[in-house]
PDB file of N, CA, C and O in Angstrom:
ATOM      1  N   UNK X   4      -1.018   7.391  -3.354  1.00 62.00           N
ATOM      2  CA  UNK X   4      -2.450   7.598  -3.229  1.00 62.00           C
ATOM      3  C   UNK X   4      -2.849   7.679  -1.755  1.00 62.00           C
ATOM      4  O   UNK X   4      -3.855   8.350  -1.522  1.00 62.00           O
ATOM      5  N   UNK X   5      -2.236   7.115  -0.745  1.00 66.00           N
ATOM      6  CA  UNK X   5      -2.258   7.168   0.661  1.00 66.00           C
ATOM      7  C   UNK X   5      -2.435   8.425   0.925  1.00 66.00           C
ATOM      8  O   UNK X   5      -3.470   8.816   1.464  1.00 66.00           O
ATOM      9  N   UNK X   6      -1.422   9.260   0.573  1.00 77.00           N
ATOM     10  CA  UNK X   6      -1.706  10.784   1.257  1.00 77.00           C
ATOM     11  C   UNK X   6      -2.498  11.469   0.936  1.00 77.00           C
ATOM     12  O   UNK X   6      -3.056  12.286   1.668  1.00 77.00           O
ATOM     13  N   UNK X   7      -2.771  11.238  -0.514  1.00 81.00           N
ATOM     14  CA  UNK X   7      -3.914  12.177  -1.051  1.00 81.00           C
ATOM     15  C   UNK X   7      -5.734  11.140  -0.578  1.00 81.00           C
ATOM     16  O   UNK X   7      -6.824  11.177  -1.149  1.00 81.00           O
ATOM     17  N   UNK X   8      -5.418  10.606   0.269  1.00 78.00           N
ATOM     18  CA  UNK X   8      -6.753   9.353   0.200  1.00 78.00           C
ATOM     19  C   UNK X   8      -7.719  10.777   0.509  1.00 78.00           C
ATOM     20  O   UNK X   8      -8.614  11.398  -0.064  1.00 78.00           O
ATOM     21  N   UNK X   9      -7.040  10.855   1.617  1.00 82.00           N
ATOM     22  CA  UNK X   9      -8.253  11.880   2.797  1.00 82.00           C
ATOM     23  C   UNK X   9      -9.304  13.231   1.796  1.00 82.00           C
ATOM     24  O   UNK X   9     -10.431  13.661   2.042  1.00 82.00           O
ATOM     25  N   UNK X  10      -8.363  13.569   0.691  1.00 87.00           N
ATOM     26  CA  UNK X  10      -8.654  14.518   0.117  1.00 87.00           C
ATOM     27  C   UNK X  10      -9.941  13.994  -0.902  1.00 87.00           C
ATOM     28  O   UNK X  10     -11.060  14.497  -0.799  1.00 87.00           O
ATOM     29  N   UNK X  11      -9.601  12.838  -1.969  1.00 85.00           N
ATOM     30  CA  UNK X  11      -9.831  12.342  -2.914  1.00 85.00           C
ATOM     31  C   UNK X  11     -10.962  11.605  -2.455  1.00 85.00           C
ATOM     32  O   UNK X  11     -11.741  11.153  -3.294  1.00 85.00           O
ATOM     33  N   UNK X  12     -11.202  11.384  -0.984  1.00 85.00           N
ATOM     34  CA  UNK X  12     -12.605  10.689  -0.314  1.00 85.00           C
ATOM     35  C   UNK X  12     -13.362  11.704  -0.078  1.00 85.00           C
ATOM     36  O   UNK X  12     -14.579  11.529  -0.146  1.00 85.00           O
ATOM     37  N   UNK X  13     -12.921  12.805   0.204  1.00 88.00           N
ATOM     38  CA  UNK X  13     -13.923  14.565   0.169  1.00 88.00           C
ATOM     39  C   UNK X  13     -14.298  15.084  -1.130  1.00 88.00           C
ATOM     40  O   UNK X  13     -15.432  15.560  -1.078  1.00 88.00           O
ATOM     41  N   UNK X  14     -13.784  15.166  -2.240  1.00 89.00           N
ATOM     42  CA  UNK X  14     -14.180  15.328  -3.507  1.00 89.00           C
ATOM     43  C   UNK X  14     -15.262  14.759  -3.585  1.00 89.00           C
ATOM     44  O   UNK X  14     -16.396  15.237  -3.605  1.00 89.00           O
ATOM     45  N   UNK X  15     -14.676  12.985  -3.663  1.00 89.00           N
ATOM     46  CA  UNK X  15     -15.824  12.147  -3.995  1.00 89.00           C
ATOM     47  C   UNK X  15     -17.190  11.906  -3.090  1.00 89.00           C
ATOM     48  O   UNK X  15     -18.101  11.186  -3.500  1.00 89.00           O
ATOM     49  N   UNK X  16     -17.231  12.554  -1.875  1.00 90.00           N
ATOM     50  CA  UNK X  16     -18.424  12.310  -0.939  1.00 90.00           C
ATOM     51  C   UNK X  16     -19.350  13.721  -1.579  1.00 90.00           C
ATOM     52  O   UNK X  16     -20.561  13.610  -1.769  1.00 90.00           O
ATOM     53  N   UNK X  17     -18.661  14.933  -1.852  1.00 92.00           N
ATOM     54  CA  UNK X  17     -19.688  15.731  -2.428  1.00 92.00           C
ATOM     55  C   UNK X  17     -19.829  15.524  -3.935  1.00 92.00           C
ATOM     56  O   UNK X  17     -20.961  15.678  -4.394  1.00 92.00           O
ATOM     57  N   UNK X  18     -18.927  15.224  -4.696  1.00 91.00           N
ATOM     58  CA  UNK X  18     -19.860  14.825  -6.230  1.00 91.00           C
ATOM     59  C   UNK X  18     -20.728  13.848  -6.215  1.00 91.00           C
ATOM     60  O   UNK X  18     -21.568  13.739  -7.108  1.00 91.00           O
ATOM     61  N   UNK X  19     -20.624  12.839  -4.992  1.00 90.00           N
ATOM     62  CA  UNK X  19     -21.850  11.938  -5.130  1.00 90.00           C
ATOM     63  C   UNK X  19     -22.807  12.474  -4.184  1.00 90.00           C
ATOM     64  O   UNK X  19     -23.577  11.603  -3.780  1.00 90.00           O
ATOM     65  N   UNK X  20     -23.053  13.896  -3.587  1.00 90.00           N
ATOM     66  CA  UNK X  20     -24.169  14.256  -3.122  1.00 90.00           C
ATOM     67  C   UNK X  20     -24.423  13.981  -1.821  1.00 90.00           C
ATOM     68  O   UNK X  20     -25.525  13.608  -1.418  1.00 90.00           O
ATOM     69  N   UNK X  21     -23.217  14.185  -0.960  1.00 88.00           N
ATOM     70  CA  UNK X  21     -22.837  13.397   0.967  1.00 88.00           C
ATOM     71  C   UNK X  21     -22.718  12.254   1.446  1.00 88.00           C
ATOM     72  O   UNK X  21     -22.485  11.883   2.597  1.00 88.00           O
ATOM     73  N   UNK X  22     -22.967  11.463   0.091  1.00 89.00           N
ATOM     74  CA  UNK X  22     -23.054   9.876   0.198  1.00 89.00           C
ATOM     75  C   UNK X  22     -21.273   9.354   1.112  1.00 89.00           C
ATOM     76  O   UNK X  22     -20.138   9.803   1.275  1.00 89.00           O
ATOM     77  N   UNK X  23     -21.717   8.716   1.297  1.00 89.00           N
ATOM     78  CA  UNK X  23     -19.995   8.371   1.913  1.00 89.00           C
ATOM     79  C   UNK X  23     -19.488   7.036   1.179  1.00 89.00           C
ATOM     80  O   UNK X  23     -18.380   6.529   1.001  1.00 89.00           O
ATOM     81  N   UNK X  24     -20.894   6.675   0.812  1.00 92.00           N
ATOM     82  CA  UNK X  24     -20.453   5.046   0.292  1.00 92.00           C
ATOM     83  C   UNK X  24     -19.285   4.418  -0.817  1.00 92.00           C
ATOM     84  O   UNK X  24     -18.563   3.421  -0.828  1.00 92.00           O
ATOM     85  N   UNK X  25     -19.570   5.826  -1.928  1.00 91.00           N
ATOM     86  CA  UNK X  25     -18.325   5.636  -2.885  1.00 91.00           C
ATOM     87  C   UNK X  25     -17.067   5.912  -2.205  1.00 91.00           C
ATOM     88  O   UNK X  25     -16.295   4.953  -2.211  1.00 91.00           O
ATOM     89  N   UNK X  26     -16.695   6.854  -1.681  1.00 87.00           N
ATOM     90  CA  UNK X  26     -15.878   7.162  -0.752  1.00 87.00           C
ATOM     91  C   UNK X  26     -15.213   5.904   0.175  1.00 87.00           C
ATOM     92  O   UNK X  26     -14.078   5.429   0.145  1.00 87.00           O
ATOM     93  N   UNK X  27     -15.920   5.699   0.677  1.00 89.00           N
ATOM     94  CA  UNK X  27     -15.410   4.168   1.727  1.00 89.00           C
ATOM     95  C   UNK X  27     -15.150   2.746   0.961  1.00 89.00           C
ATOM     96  O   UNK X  27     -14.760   1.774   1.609  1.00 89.00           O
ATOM     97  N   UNK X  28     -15.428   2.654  -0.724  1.00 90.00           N
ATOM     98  CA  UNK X  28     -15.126   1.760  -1.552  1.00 90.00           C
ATOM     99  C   UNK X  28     -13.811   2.334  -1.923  1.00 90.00           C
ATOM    100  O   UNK X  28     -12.794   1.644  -1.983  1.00 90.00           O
ATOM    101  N   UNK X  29     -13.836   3.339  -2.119  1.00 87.00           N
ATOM    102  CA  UNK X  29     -12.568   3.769  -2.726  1.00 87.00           C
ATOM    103  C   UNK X  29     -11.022   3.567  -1.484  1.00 87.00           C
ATOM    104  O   UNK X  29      -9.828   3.393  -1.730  1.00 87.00           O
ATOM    105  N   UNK X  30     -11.582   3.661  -0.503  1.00 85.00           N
ATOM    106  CA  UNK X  30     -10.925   3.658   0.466  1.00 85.00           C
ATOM    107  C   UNK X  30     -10.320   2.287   0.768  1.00 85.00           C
ATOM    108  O   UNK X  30      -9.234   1.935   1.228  1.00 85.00           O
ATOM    109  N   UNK X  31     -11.559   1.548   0.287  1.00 90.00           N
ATOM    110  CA  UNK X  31     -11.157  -0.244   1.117  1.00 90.00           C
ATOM    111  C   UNK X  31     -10.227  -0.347  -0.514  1.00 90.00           C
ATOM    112  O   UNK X  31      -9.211  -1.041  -0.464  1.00 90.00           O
ATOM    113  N   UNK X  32     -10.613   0.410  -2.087  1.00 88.00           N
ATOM    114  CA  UNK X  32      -9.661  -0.307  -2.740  1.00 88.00           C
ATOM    115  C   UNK X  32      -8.513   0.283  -2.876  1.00 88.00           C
ATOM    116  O   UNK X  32      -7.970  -0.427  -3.722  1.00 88.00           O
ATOM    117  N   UNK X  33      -7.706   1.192  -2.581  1.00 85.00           N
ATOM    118  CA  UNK X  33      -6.579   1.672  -2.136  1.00 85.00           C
ATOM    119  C   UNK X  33      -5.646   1.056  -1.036  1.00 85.00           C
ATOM    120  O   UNK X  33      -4.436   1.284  -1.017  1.00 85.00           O
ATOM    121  N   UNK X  34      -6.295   0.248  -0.107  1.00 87.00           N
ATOM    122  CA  UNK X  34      -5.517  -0.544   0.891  1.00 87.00           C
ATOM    123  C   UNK X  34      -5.928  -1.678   0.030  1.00 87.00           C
ATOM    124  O   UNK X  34      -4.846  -1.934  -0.498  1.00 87.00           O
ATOM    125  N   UNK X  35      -6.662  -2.415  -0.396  1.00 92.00           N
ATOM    126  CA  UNK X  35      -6.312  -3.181  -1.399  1.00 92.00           C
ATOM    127  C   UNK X  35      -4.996  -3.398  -2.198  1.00 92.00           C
ATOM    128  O   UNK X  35      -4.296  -4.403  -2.082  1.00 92.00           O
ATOM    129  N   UNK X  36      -4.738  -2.368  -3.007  1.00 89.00           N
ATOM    130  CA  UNK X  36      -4.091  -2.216  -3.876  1.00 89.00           C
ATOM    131  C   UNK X  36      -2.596  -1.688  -2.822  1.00 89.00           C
ATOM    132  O   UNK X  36      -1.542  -2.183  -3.224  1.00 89.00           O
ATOM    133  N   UNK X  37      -2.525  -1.152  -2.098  1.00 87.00           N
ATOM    134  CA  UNK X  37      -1.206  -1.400  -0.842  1.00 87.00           C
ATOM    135  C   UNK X  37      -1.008  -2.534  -0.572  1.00 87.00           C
ATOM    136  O   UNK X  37       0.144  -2.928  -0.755  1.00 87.00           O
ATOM    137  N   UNK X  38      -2.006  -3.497  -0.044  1.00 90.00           N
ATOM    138  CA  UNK X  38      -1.455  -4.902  -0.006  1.00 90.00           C
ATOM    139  C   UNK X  38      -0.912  -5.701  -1.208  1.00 90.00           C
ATOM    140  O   UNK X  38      -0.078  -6.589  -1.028  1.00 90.00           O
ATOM    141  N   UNK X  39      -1.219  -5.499  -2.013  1.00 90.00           N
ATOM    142  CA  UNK X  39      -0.677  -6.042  -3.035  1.00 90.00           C
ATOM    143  C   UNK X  39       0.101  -5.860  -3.429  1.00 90.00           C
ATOM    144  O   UNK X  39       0.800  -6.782  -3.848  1.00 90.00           O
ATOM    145  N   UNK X  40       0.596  -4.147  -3.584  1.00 87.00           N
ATOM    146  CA  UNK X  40       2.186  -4.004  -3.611  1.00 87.00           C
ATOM    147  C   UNK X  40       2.972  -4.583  -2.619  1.00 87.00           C
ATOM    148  O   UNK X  40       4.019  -5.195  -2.830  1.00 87.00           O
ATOM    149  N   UNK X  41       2.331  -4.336  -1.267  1.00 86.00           N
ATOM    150  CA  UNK X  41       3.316  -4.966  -0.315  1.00 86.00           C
ATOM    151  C   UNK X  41       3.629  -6.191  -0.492  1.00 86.00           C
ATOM    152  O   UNK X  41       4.711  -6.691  -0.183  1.00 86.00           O
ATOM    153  N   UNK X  42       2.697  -6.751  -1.002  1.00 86.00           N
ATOM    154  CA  UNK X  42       2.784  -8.483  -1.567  1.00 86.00           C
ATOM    155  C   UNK X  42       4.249  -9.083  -2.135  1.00 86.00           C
ATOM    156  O   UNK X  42       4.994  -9.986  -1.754  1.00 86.00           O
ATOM    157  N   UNK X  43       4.289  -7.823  -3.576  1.00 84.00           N
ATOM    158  CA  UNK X  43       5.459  -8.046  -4.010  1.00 84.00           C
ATOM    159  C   UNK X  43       6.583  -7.423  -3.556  1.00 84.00           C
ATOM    160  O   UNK X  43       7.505  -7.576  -4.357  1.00 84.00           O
ATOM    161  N   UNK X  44       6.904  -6.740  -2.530  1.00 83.00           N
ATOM    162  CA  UNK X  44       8.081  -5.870  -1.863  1.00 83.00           C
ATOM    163  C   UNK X  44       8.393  -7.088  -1.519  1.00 83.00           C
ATOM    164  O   UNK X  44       9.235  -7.545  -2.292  1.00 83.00           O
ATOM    165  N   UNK X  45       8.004  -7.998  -0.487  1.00 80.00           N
ATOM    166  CA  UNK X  45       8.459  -8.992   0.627  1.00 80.00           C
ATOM    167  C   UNK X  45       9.360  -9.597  -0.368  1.00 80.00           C
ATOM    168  O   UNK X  45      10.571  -9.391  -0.447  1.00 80.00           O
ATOM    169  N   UNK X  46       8.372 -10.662  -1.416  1.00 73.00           N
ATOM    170  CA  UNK X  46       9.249 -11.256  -2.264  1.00 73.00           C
ATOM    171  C   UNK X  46      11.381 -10.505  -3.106  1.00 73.00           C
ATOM    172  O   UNK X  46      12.423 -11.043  -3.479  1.00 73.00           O
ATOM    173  N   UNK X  47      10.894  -9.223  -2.976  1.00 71.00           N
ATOM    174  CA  UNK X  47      12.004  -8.276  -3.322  1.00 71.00           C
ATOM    175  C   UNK X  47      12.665  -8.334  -2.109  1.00 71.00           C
ATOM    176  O   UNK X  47      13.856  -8.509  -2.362  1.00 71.00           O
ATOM    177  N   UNK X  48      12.418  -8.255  -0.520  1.00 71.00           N
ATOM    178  CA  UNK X  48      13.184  -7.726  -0.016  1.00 71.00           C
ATOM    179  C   UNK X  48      13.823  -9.108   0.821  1.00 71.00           C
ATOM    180  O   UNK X  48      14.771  -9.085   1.606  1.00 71.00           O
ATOM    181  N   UNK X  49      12.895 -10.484   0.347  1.00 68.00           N
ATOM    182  CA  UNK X  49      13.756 -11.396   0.870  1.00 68.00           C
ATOM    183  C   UNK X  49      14.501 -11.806   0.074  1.00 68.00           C
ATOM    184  O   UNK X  49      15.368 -12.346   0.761  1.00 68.00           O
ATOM    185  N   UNK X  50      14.886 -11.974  -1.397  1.00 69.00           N
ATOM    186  CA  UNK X  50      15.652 -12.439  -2.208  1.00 69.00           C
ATOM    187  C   UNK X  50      17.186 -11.294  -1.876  1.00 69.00           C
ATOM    188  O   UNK X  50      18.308 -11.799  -1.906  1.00 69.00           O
ATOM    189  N   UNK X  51      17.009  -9.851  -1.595  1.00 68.00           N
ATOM    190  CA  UNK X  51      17.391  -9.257  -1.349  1.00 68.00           C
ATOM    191  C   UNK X  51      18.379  -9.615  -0.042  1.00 68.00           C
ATOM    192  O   UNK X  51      19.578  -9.337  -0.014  1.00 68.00           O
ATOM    193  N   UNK X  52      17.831 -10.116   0.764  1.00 65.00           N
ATOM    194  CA  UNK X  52      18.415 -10.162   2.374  1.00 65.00           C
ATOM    195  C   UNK X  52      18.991 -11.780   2.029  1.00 65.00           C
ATOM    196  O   UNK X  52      19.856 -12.225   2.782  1.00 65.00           O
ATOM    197  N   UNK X  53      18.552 -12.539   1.016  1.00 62.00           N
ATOM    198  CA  UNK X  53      19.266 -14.239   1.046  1.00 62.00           C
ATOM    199  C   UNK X  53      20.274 -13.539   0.307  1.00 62.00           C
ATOM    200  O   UNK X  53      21.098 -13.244   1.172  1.00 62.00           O
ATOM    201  N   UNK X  54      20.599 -13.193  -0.560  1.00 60.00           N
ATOM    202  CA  UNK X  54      21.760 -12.498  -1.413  1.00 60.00           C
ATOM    203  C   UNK X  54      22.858 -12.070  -0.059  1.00 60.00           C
ATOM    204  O   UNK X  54      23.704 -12.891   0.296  1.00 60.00           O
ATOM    205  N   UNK X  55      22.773 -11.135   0.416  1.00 59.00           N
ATOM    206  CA  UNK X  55      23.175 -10.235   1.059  1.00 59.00           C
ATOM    207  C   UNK X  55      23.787 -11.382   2.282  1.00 59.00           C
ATOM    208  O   UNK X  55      24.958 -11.294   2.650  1.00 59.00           O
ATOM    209  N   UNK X  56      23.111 -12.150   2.688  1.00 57.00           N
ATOM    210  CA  UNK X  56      23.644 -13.422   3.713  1.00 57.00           C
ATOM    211  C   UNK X  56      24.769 -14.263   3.258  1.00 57.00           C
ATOM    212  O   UNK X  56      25.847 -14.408   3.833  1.00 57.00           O
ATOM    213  N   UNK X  57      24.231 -14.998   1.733  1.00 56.00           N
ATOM    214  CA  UNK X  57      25.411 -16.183   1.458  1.00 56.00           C
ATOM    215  C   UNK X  57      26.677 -15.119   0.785  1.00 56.00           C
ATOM    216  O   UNK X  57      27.505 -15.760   0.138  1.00 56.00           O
ATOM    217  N   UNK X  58      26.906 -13.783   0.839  1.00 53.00           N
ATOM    218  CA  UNK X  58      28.159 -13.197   0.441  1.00 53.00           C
ATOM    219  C   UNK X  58      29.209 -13.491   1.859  1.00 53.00           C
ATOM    220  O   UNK X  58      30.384 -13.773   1.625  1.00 53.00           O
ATOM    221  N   UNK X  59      28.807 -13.425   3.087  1.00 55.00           N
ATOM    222  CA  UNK X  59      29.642 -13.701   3.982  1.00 55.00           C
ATOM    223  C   UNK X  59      29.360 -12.365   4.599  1.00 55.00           C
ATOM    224  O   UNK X  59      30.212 -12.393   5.487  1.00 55.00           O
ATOM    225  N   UNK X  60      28.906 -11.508   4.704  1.00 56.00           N
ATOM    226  CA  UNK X  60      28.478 -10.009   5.468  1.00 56.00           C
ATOM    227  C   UNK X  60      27.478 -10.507   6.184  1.00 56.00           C
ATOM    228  O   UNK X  60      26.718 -11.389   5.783  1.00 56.00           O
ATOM    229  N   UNK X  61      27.423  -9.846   7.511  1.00 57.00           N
ATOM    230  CA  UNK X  61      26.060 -10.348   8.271  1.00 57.00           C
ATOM    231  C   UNK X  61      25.799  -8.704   8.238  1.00 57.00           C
ATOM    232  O   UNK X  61      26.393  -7.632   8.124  1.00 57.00           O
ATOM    233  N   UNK X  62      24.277  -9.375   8.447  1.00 55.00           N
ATOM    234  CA  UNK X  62      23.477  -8.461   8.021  1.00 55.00           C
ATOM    235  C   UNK X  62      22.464  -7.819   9.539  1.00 55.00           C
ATOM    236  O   UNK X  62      21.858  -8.533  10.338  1.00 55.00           O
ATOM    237  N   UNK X  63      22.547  -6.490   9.554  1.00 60.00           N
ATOM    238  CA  UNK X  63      21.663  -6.125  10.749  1.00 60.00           C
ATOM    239  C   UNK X  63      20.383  -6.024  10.750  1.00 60.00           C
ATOM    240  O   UNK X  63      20.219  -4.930  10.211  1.00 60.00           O
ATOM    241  N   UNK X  64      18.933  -6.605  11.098  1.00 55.00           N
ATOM    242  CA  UNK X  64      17.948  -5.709  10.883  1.00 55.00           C
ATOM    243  C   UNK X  64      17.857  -5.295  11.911  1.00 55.00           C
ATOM    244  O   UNK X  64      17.033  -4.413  12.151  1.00 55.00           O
TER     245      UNK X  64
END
């Protein structure tokens, strides 16, 4: 939804008539909803990286 934001905030500023306001809600809930995925990546990518440690491989970031 990130890439298409820019587009999908221009649709929505002229069906609501130049308003920007729906537009800039839609905007704050899309990074919303990014943080929250990102929320659960971390949890994935540290269980991921403790795994990857106690095998005996060191690990680069």
């Amino acid at each position: 939804m990130g890439g298409f934001s820019s587009y999908i905030m221009g649709w929505v500023r002229d069906s609501s008539g130049g308003d920007f306001g729906p537009s800039i809600i839609m905007l704050i809930v899309a990074a919303i909803l990014g943080f929250v995925a990102y929320l659960f990546m971390i949890k994935k990518e540290a269980a991921g990286y403790h795994l990857s440690n106690t095998s005996g491989n060191k690990v680069i970031v």
